[in-house]
Structures are given as structure tokens and as C-alpha cells.
Amino acid sequence: MSIKVAMISLGCPKNQVEAEHMLALLADAGCELVGDASEAQVAVVNTCGFIDSAKQEAIDSILEMAALKQQGLCGIVVTGCLAERYRQQIRQQMPEVDVVLGGGSVGDIVEAVQQAAQGKSFERYADIEKAPLGGDRLLTTPFYTAYLKLGDGCDNFCTYCAIPLIRGRLRSRPLEELVQEAQALAQSGVRELVLVAQDTTRYGEDLYGENRFCDLLRELERVEGIVWIRILYAYPDRISDELLELMAKSEKILPYIDLPLQHANDTILSAMNRRGSRADIEAVLAKIRKTLPHACVRTTFICGFPGETPEQFEQLCDFVAQQRFERMGCFAYSAEEGTPAADFPNQVDEAEKQRRTELLMTLQNTISTQLNQEMVGKTLPVLVEEYDEELGRYAGRSYRDAPEVDGRVYFTSEQTHEEGCFVDVTVTAADDYDLYGKAAE
């Protein structure tokens, strides 16, 4: 009898890709994959352990699965970043967990599920820097969109970030392997490739001794069937003239750049071990705007980093007001064990961190609303995602909208459109996050 398995995957798209690899292994082994954990014999919780809120979400999910053990669930397997980072603590503090697989051992997911189904326990933590990066996947995204994970690990060593401690050093996948995976995804119906890694723009530096990101993009452009290529997790000091010129000439690489900046004060940037100054960041942004006049720039900032003064926070707010980012997220600083910043003096009070975060997001909401209003009257290609029968309208995404994290475009049409197709939509209204319009028929 096959084992019924439910996968609960948390965190970033990079984690989602890892979950898809595990699902493929489980399906190949004859497991029955179910969407509702209450119907499963074994629940796999693929965790994130990046910041406090992510860790709490992971713990809450594990405890939810533990409650299902009273209703017939046989076993719980915990994988992902929390499992790699907190290893023995998970089973010590949550005895309901049967199996813990570190990041280097997710290839053992079939054995883990088989053991958990029998109520047996074990832990396994192979070297994460030797774990395979590729393999078959069972997509959990809509059929027309897929993430392409360029590698794992990170060599940036920002003082606030635990990723190098959890995922290891930068490891790029071979270019030929990535192109082959993109071709297979396109043949399965994928139209949009979303490129992800801890730092996409450092692709190839470890493997080839030089940056090969533009070379990879050129090869992906040639993949028949792919219409959009979207870049996430870029790094400001790797935004080269070559990259921007390639994006400007391309019909597939979207003028969308996800560029986590984290701050705009030189003292704070230095304390974060971020390369470059505010002037350097401003120069990069000016170059992006000049080369890609219609670029959508997404960024993130950290409020309340240790030592951040009210004046430095005001400088960050002024920077955001001046730059007017199309998309922006903001996080209160989270002191992560093992990172240098966790031991820095002058830690900012939790309430003050939250206050600053809310202030910056309020500022961004105003900017986002204004920029969206400027889209009224323009016509955009939209990737159709669904039709809402109750409201009588379609929903999709433009080049300005990455899956899950950005807004959407809602539109009416006199024609019928299938999911995964592209429709030109004329924008007639906007709010802080979403656009509204009608198909240009």
C-alpha cells in the first residue's frame, strides 16, 4: 500500500524548488501525494529559518501537524533551513517529530517518509555543500510559471544574515544543466521562468572563475516556448552595463529587477558588510533608469539594525522618497544566532524597530499608489492566471509583478482567455498594489 504524504513548504521560492525535488522523489517511489495533511499518513514540513517570524511560522506548522497525530497522522518529517540550523533541538523540544533531515540530506526523503510512517525516528545531516542541486521536480507553481534555481549558498556574508551558516558557500549549477532544465520546463508548458538563487547575479563565479550570468541569460533566451524571464535576488554591485544592455535589447528578459538594498546610510551599510555606499547605489539605480526607462525595481530594507539612529532612519526614508521604488518590502531587524550583528552593541528596542518599519511602509504605500496611478491609460501584456466568476473578471500579472510577492492586474474582457495565455490590457484604474482594466480587444 502506498504511503499518503502531505508536503507543507514554507519560506522562499528557493525552498519551494527543494520541495518540488522531494515531491518528485516521493512520487517516483509510489507515494500518494495529498494536499490536505488531515488525509495524510506522513506530513513533511519543509521549513524556513531565516528570521524570527519565519522560524515561528515553521514551529507553528510543526505543532499543527503534531495535533493531527491525535487524528491518525502517523509521522512527521521536518526538513529545510530550520532543520539544518537547529538540528537536535527540534526533536528535543518537539518530540512529536519523527525524522529530521538537514539541508544536505533531502535526497533521503523517501527513506525518511517510510520510517516515519512506521513510527520510527532518525536524524540525518549530510554536508550541505555536497548535496545535489538539480534533479527531477514536481512543480507546485501553476503550469505556466516555474522557478529556475541557479545554485545555492552565498559568499556575501552580510553581518545580519544566517544564510551562509545554513546553506553554505556559493555553489552554481552548470550552465548546460540549467539550459536543459529550462528546455524541459518549456516543453511542459512553462511560459515564465523566474530565476532564483541567494544572489543570482554572482552566477558562475565559483564554478567558472568568472561571472557567467549574462552568458546564462543569452542561452535561456534561446529556449523555445519561454516568453518571460524574470530576475530575482540581484545584487547591486553586480548590475553591470553588459547586463542592462542585454535586458534592454531582449524581448524575453523582463525590465524587472529585484535588488535588495537593505539600507541607504553609509555607516549602516558598512556595519552590514554590504559592498558599496549610498552614492554607489544611487549610481546603479540611475544607470538602471537610464538604460531601462520602464524598469520595475523591487527592493527590501531592514529597519532597526543595531546602532541605527533616528537620523540614519530618516536618511533611509528620504532615500526611499527620492528613489520612488515601484515595489518595496521592509523588515524589522531580527538578531540571528551566530551572525556578527547579533552581538553588536546598541541593539534597537523591538517596539521602535516595528514603529520604523510601519513608518517606512506607510511612505511606500503612498509612493506605490502614485506610481500605479501613472499606469492608467497604458496598455500592458498580462499573463492570465485565473477567472473570478463571481466578480466577472480575470486576474493576472504584468512584467511589473513577480509571483506571490507583488500585485496583480484585474481586467474584464468580452472574450474567453485560458490560464497561461497573454492578453493586452488597458489600465483604467489603480490602487496601492493592484491595477484594473479591460482587455484591449
Coordinates of C-alpha atoms in Angstrom, one line a residue:
M1 CA 0.0 0.0 0.0
S2 CA 1.4 3.4 -0.9
I3 CA 2.0 6.0 1.8
K4 CA -0.1 9.1 1.7
V5 CA 2.2 12.2 2.1
A6 CA 1.4 15.9 2.5
M7 CA 4.1 18.5 1.9
I8 CA 3.9 21.8 3.7
S9 CA 6.6 24.0 2.2
L10 CA 7.4 27.4 3.8
G11 CA 9.6 30.3 3.0
C12 CA 11.2 31.5 -0.2
P13 CA 11.0 30.2 -3.8
K14 CA 14.4 28.6 -3.4
N15 CA 12.9 26.4 -0.6
Q16 CA 9.9 25.7 -2.9
V17 CA 12.2 24.3 -5.6
E18 CA 13.7 22.0 -3.0
A19 CA 10.2 20.8 -2.0
E20 CA 9.5 20.1 -5.7
H21 CA 12.6 17.9 -5.9
M22 CA 11.4 16.0 -2.8
L23 CA 7.9 15.6 -4.2
A24 CA 9.3 14.1 -7.4
L25 CA 11.3 11.6 -5.4
L26 CA 8.3 10.6 -3.4
A27 CA 6.1 10.3 -6.4
D28 CA 8.7 8.1 -8.2
A29 CA 8.7 5.9 -5.1
G30 CA 5.0 5.3 -5.4
C31 CA 3.8 7.6 -2.5
E32 CA 0.4 9.2 -2.9
L33 CA 0.7 12.9 -2.6
V34 CA -2.3 14.6 -0.9
G35 CA -3.0 18.3 -0.4
D36 CA -4.7 18.0 3.0
A37 CA -2.5 17.0 5.8
S38 CA -5.5 15.6 7.7
E39 CA -5.7 12.9 4.9
A40 CA -2.0 12.0 5.1
Q41 CA -0.1 9.3 6.9
V42 CA 3.1 11.4 6.9
A43 CA 3.5 15.1 6.8
V44 CA 6.7 16.7 5.6
V45 CA 7.3 20.3 6.8
N46 CA 9.9 22.0 4.7
T47 CA 10.9 24.9 6.9
C48 CA 12.4 28.3 6.6
G49 CA 14.8 29.5 9.4
F50 CA 15.8 32.9 8.0
I51 CA 14.4 35.3 10.6
D52 CA 12.3 35.1 13.7
S53 CA 8.9 35.4 12.0
A54 CA 9.8 32.6 9.6
K55 CA 11.0 30.3 12.4
Q56 CA 7.8 30.9 14.3
E57 CA 5.7 30.0 11.3
A58 CA 7.7 26.8 10.9
I59 CA 7.3 25.9 14.6
D60 CA 3.5 26.7 14.4
S61 CA 3.2 24.4 11.3
I62 CA 5.1 21.6 13.1
L63 CA 2.8 21.9 16.1
E64 CA -0.3 21.9 13.8
M65 CA 1.0 18.6 12.3
A66 CA 1.6 17.3 15.9
A67 CA -2.0 17.9 16.7
L68 CA -3.0 15.7 13.8
K69 CA -1.2 12.8 15.3
Q70 CA -4.3 12.5 17.6
Q71 CA -6.4 12.1 14.5
G72 CA -4.5 9.5 12.5
L73 CA -1.3 11.1 11.2
C74 CA 1.5 8.5 11.7
G75 CA 4.6 10.6 11.3
I76 CA 6.2 14.0 10.9
V77 CA 9.3 14.7 8.9
V78 CA 11.0 18.1 9.3
T79 CA 13.3 19.4 6.5
G80 CA 14.7 22.7 5.3
C81 CA 16.6 25.5 6.9
L82 CA 15.2 25.2 10.4
A83 CA 16.1 21.5 10.4
E84 CA 19.7 22.3 9.2
R85 CA 20.1 25.2 11.7
Y86 CA 18.6 23.8 14.9
R87 CA 19.2 20.0 14.3
Q88 CA 18.9 18.2 17.7
Q89 CA 16.8 21.0 19.3
I90 CA 13.8 20.2 17.1
R91 CA 13.3 16.6 18.3
Q92 CA 14.4 17.5 21.9
Q93 CA 11.8 20.3 22.1
M94 CA 9.2 18.8 19.8
P95 CA 9.2 15.0 20.5
E96 CA 6.2 14.6 18.1
V97 CA 8.7 15.0 15.2
D98 CA 9.9 11.6 14.0
V99 CA 12.5 12.5 11.4
V100 CA 14.8 15.5 10.9
L101 CA 16.6 15.9 7.6
G102 CA 19.2 18.6 7.3
G103 CA 19.6 20.5 4.0
G104 CA 22.2 18.1 2.7
S105 CA 20.0 15.1 3.2
V106 CA 16.8 16.0 1.5
G107 CA 17.6 13.4 -1.1
D108 CA 16.8 10.8 1.6
I109 CA 13.2 12.0 1.8
V110 CA 11.8 8.6 0.6
E111 CA 13.5 6.7 3.4
A112 CA 12.5 9.4 5.9
V113 CA 8.8 9.1 5.0
Q114 CA 9.0 5.3 5.1
Q115 CA 10.5 5.3 8.5
A116 CA 8.1 8.0 9.8
A117 CA 5.1 6.0 8.5
Q118 CA 6.2 3.2 10.8
G119 CA 6.7 5.5 13.8
K120 CA 10.5 5.1 13.6
S121 CA 12.8 8.0 14.3
F122 CA 16.1 9.2 13.0
E123 CA 18.1 12.3 12.1
R124 CA 20.5 12.8 9.1
Y125 CA 22.7 15.8 8.3
A126 CA 25.0 15.2 5.3
D127 CA 27.3 18.0 4.1
I128 CA 25.0 20.6 2.5
E129 CA 27.8 21.8 0.3
K130 CA 27.9 18.4 -1.4
A131 CA 24.2 18.0 -1.8
P132 CA 22.9 17.7 -5.5
L133 CA 21.4 20.9 -6.8
G134 CA 19.4 19.5 -9.7
G135 CA 17.1 16.6 -10.4
D136 CA 13.5 16.0 -11.3
R137 CA 10.8 18.3 -10.0
L138 CA 7.1 18.0 -9.4
L139 CA 6.0 21.6 -10.0
T140 CA 3.9 23.3 -7.3
T141 CA 3.5 26.5 -9.3
P142 CA 0.8 27.0 -12.0
F143 CA 1.8 25.1 -15.1
Y144 CA 2.8 28.3 -17.0
T145 CA 5.3 29.6 -14.4
A146 CA 8.4 27.9 -12.8
Y147 CA 11.3 28.9 -10.7
L148 CA 14.8 28.1 -12.1
K149 CA 17.2 27.7 -9.2
L150 CA 20.7 28.8 -10.4
G151 CA 22.5 27.5 -7.3
D152 CA 22.7 27.5 -3.6
G153 CA 24.6 29.1 -0.7
C154 CA 26.1 32.6 -0.5
D155 CA 29.5 34.2 -0.3
N156 CA 28.4 37.7 0.6
F157 CA 28.5 37.3 4.4
C158 CA 26.2 40.2 5.4
T159 CA 26.5 40.6 9.1
Y160 CA 22.8 40.2 9.8
C161 CA 22.3 37.1 7.6
A162 CA 22.5 33.4 8.6
I163 CA 22.2 32.0 5.1
P164 CA 25.9 31.1 4.7
L165 CA 25.7 29.3 8.1
I166 CA 22.6 27.4 6.9
R167 CA 23.2 26.9 3.2
G168 CA 27.0 27.1 2.9
R169 CA 29.1 28.8 0.4
L170 CA 28.0 29.8 -3.2
R171 CA 27.5 26.8 -5.5
S172 CA 26.4 27.4 -9.0
R173 CA 24.9 24.8 -11.2
P174 CA 26.5 24.0 -14.6
L175 CA 25.1 26.3 -17.4
E176 CA 24.3 23.3 -19.6
E177 CA 22.2 21.7 -16.9
L178 CA 20.2 24.9 -16.3
V179 CA 19.5 25.3 -20.0
Q180 CA 18.4 21.6 -20.2
E181 CA 16.0 22.1 -17.3
A182 CA 14.6 25.3 -18.9
Q183 CA 14.0 23.4 -22.1
A184 CA 12.2 20.6 -20.2
L185 CA 10.1 23.2 -18.4
A186 CA 9.2 25.0 -21.6
Q187 CA 8.2 21.7 -23.2
S188 CA 5.9 21.0 -20.2
G189 CA 4.1 24.4 -20.9
V190 CA 6.0 26.8 -18.8
R191 CA 6.0 30.3 -20.3
E192 CA 7.6 32.3 -17.5
L193 CA 11.0 31.4 -15.9
V194 CA 11.8 33.1 -12.6
L195 CA 15.5 33.0 -11.9
V196 CA 16.3 32.5 -8.2
A197 CA 19.4 31.9 -6.0
Q198 CA 20.8 33.6 -2.9
D199 CA 22.5 36.0 -5.3
T200 CA 21.6 35.4 -9.0
T201 CA 24.0 38.0 -10.3
R202 CA 27.0 36.1 -8.9
Y203 CA 26.2 33.1 -11.0
G204 CA 29.2 31.1 -12.2
E205 CA 31.9 32.9 -10.2
D206 CA 32.6 29.8 -8.1
L207 CA 32.2 27.3 -10.9
Y208 CA 33.9 29.0 -13.8
G209 CA 36.2 31.5 -12.0
E210 CA 34.2 34.4 -13.7
N211 CA 30.7 35.8 -13.8
R212 CA 28.6 33.9 -16.3
F213 CA 25.2 35.4 -15.6
C214 CA 24.9 37.2 -18.9
D215 CA 26.0 34.0 -20.8
L216 CA 23.3 32.1 -19.0
L217 CA 20.7 34.7 -19.9
R218 CA 21.6 34.6 -23.5
E219 CA 21.2 30.8 -23.6
L220 CA 17.9 30.9 -21.8
E221 CA 16.6 33.5 -24.3
R222 CA 17.1 30.8 -27.0
V223 CA 14.8 28.3 -25.3
E224 CA 11.7 28.0 -27.4
G225 CA 8.4 28.4 -25.6
I226 CA 9.7 30.7 -22.9
V227 CA 8.1 34.1 -23.2
W228 CA 9.2 35.9 -20.0
I229 CA 12.5 35.6 -18.0
R230 CA 12.3 37.3 -14.6
I231 CA 15.3 38.0 -12.4
L232 CA 15.0 37.8 -8.6
Y233 CA 17.7 38.3 -5.9
A234 CA 20.1 40.5 -7.8
Y235 CA 23.0 42.3 -6.0
P236 CA 23.6 46.0 -6.7
D237 CA 27.4 45.7 -7.3
R238 CA 26.8 43.0 -10.0
I239 CA 24.4 45.1 -12.1
S240 CA 26.8 45.6 -15.0
D241 CA 26.4 47.7 -18.2
E242 CA 26.5 44.4 -20.1
L243 CA 23.6 43.0 -18.1
L244 CA 21.4 46.2 -18.5
E245 CA 22.2 46.4 -22.2
L246 CA 21.2 42.8 -22.6
M247 CA 18.0 43.4 -20.8
A248 CA 17.2 46.5 -22.9
K249 CA 17.6 44.5 -26.2
S250 CA 15.9 41.4 -25.1
E251 CA 12.3 40.5 -25.9
K252 CA 12.2 37.9 -23.1
I253 CA 14.2 39.3 -20.2
L254 CA 11.7 41.5 -18.4
P255 CA 12.7 45.0 -17.3
Y256 CA 12.1 43.9 -13.7
I257 CA 15.0 43.9 -11.2
D258 CA 14.7 42.6 -7.7
L259 CA 17.5 44.4 -5.9
P260 CA 17.6 44.0 -2.1
L261 CA 19.4 47.2 -0.9
Q262 CA 18.8 46.8 2.9
H263 CA 19.8 50.5 3.8
A264 CA 21.0 53.8 2.5
N265 CA 23.2 55.1 5.2
D266 CA 26.9 54.5 4.7
T267 CA 27.7 53.7 8.3
I268 CA 24.9 51.2 8.5
L269 CA 25.8 49.7 5.1
S270 CA 29.3 49.2 6.3
A271 CA 28.2 47.6 9.5
M272 CA 26.0 45.3 7.5
N273 CA 29.1 44.3 5.4
R274 CA 27.2 45.5 2.3
R275 CA 29.5 46.4 -0.6
G276 CA 29.2 50.0 -1.8
S277 CA 27.9 53.3 -0.4
R278 CA 24.7 55.2 -0.9
A279 CA 26.4 57.0 -3.8
D280 CA 27.2 53.7 -5.4
I281 CA 23.6 52.5 -5.0
E282 CA 22.3 55.8 -6.4
A283 CA 24.6 55.4 -9.4
V284 CA 23.4 51.9 -10.1
L285 CA 19.7 53.0 -9.9
A286 CA 20.4 55.9 -12.2
K287 CA 22.0 53.5 -14.7
I288 CA 19.0 51.2 -14.5
R289 CA 16.5 54.0 -15.1
K290 CA 18.6 55.4 -18.0
T291 CA 19.0 52.0 -19.7
L292 CA 15.6 50.6 -18.9
P293 CA 13.2 53.6 -18.7
H294 CA 10.2 51.4 -17.9
A295 CA 12.1 49.3 -15.4
C296 CA 10.2 48.0 -12.3
V297 CA 12.6 48.0 -9.4
R298 CA 11.8 45.9 -6.4
T299 CA 13.8 46.3 -3.2
T300 CA 13.8 45.5 0.5
F301 CA 15.1 47.3 3.6
I302 CA 15.9 46.5 7.2
C303 CA 14.7 48.9 9.9
G304 CA 16.3 49.0 13.3
F305 CA 19.6 47.4 12.5
P306 CA 21.9 47.7 15.6
G307 CA 23.1 51.2 16.1
E308 CA 20.6 52.7 13.7
T309 CA 20.0 56.3 15.0
P310 CA 16.8 58.2 14.3
E311 CA 18.8 60.4 11.9
Q312 CA 20.0 57.4 10.0
F313 CA 16.5 56.1 9.7
E314 CA 15.4 59.5 8.4
Q315 CA 18.1 59.3 5.8
L316 CA 16.6 55.9 4.7
C317 CA 13.1 57.4 4.5
D318 CA 14.5 60.3 2.4
F319 CA 16.2 57.9 0.1
V320 CA 13.0 55.9 -0.4
A321 CA 11.1 59.2 -1.1
Q322 CA 13.7 60.3 -3.6
Q323 CA 14.0 57.0 -5.5
R324 CA 10.3 56.1 -5.6
F325 CA 10.6 52.3 -5.9
E326 CA 7.8 50.6 -7.8
R327 CA 8.0 47.7 -5.3
M328 CA 9.4 47.7 -1.8
G329 CA 9.3 45.5 1.3
C330 CA 10.6 46.3 4.7
F331 CA 11.5 44.1 7.7
A332 CA 12.3 44.8 11.3
Y333 CA 15.8 43.7 12.1
S334 CA 15.9 40.2 13.5
A335 CA 19.0 39.2 15.6
E336 CA 20.0 35.8 14.3
E337 CA 22.2 33.5 16.4
G338 CA 25.7 33.0 15.1
T339 CA 25.7 36.2 13.0
P340 CA 28.1 39.1 13.9
A341 CA 25.3 41.7 14.1
A342 CA 23.5 39.7 16.9
D343 CA 26.4 40.7 19.1
F344 CA 26.7 44.3 18.0
P345 CA 26.1 47.0 20.7
N346 CA 23.2 49.4 20.6
Q347 CA 20.5 47.0 19.7
V348 CA 17.3 48.9 18.8
D349 CA 14.2 48.3 21.0
E350 CA 11.7 45.9 19.5
A351 CA 8.8 48.4 19.6
E352 CA 11.0 51.0 17.9
K353 CA 12.0 48.6 15.2
Q354 CA 8.4 47.9 14.5
R355 CA 7.5 51.6 14.5
R356 CA 10.2 52.4 12.0
T357 CA 9.1 49.5 9.8
E358 CA 5.5 50.7 9.8
L359 CA 6.5 54.3 9.0
L360 CA 8.6 53.2 6.0
M361 CA 5.9 51.0 4.7
T362 CA 3.3 53.8 5.0
L363 CA 5.6 56.0 3.0
Q364 CA 6.0 53.3 0.4
N365 CA 2.2 52.8 0.1
T366 CA 1.8 56.4 -0.9
I367 CA 4.6 56.1 -3.5
S368 CA 3.2 52.8 -4.8
T369 CA -0.3 54.3 -5.2
Q370 CA 1.1 57.3 -7.1
L371 CA 3.2 55.1 -9.4
N372 CA 0.3 52.8 -10.1
Q373 CA -1.9 55.8 -10.9
E374 CA 0.6 56.8 -13.5
M375 CA -0.1 53.5 -15.3
V376 CA -3.7 54.4 -16.0
G377 CA -4.2 54.7 -19.8
K378 CA -1.3 52.4 -20.6
T379 CA -1.6 49.0 -22.2
L380 CA 0.4 46.1 -20.7
P381 CA 0.8 42.4 -21.7
V382 CA -0.7 40.4 -18.9
L383 CA -0.2 36.7 -18.1
V384 CA -3.6 35.4 -17.3
E385 CA -3.8 33.4 -14.0
E386 CA -7.5 32.9 -13.2
Y387 CA -11.1 34.0 -13.8
D388 CA -13.3 35.1 -11.0
E389 CA -16.8 34.1 -11.9
E390 CA -18.4 35.9 -9.0
L391 CA -16.8 39.2 -10.0
G392 CA -16.8 38.5 -13.7
R393 CA -13.2 39.5 -14.2
Y394 CA -9.8 37.9 -14.9
A395 CA -6.7 38.2 -12.8
G396 CA -3.1 38.1 -14.0
R397 CA 0.3 39.7 -13.7
S398 CA 2.2 42.1 -15.8
Y399 CA 6.0 42.4 -16.2
R400 CA 5.9 44.5 -13.0
D401 CA 4.6 41.7 -10.9
A402 CA 6.6 38.7 -9.6
P403 CA 4.6 35.7 -8.4
E404 CA 3.3 35.8 -4.8
V405 CA 5.2 39.0 -3.7
D406 CA 3.8 41.7 -6.0
G407 CA 0.3 43.0 -7.0
R408 CA -1.9 41.8 -9.8
V409 CA -3.8 43.1 -12.8
Y410 CA -7.6 42.6 -12.8
F411 CA -9.4 43.0 -16.0
T412 CA -12.7 42.4 -17.9
S413 CA -12.9 41.0 -21.4
E414 CA -15.6 40.2 -23.9
Q415 CA -13.6 37.1 -25.0
T416 CA -12.6 34.0 -23.2
H417 CA -9.0 33.5 -22.2
E418 CA -7.2 30.4 -20.9
E419 CA -4.9 30.4 -17.9
G420 CA -1.3 30.9 -19.0
C421 CA -2.1 33.0 -22.1
F422 CA -1.0 36.6 -22.6
V423 CA -3.6 39.4 -23.1
D424 CA -3.0 43.1 -23.7
V425 CA -4.8 45.0 -21.0
T426 CA -5.5 48.8 -21.0
V427 CA -5.3 50.1 -17.4
T428 CA -8.3 52.1 -16.3
A429 CA -7.8 52.3 -12.5
A430 CA -5.3 51.6 -9.8
D431 CA -4.8 51.3 -6.1
D432 CA -1.7 50.9 -3.9
Y433 CA -0.8 47.5 -5.1
D434 CA -3.1 46.4 -8.0
L435 CA -4.1 47.6 -11.4
Y436 CA -7.6 47.3 -13.0
G437 CA -8.5 47.5 -16.7
K438 CA -10.1 45.9 -19.7
A439 CA -8.7 43.7 -22.5
A440 CA -7.6 45.7 -25.5
E441 CA -9.8 43.9 -28.0

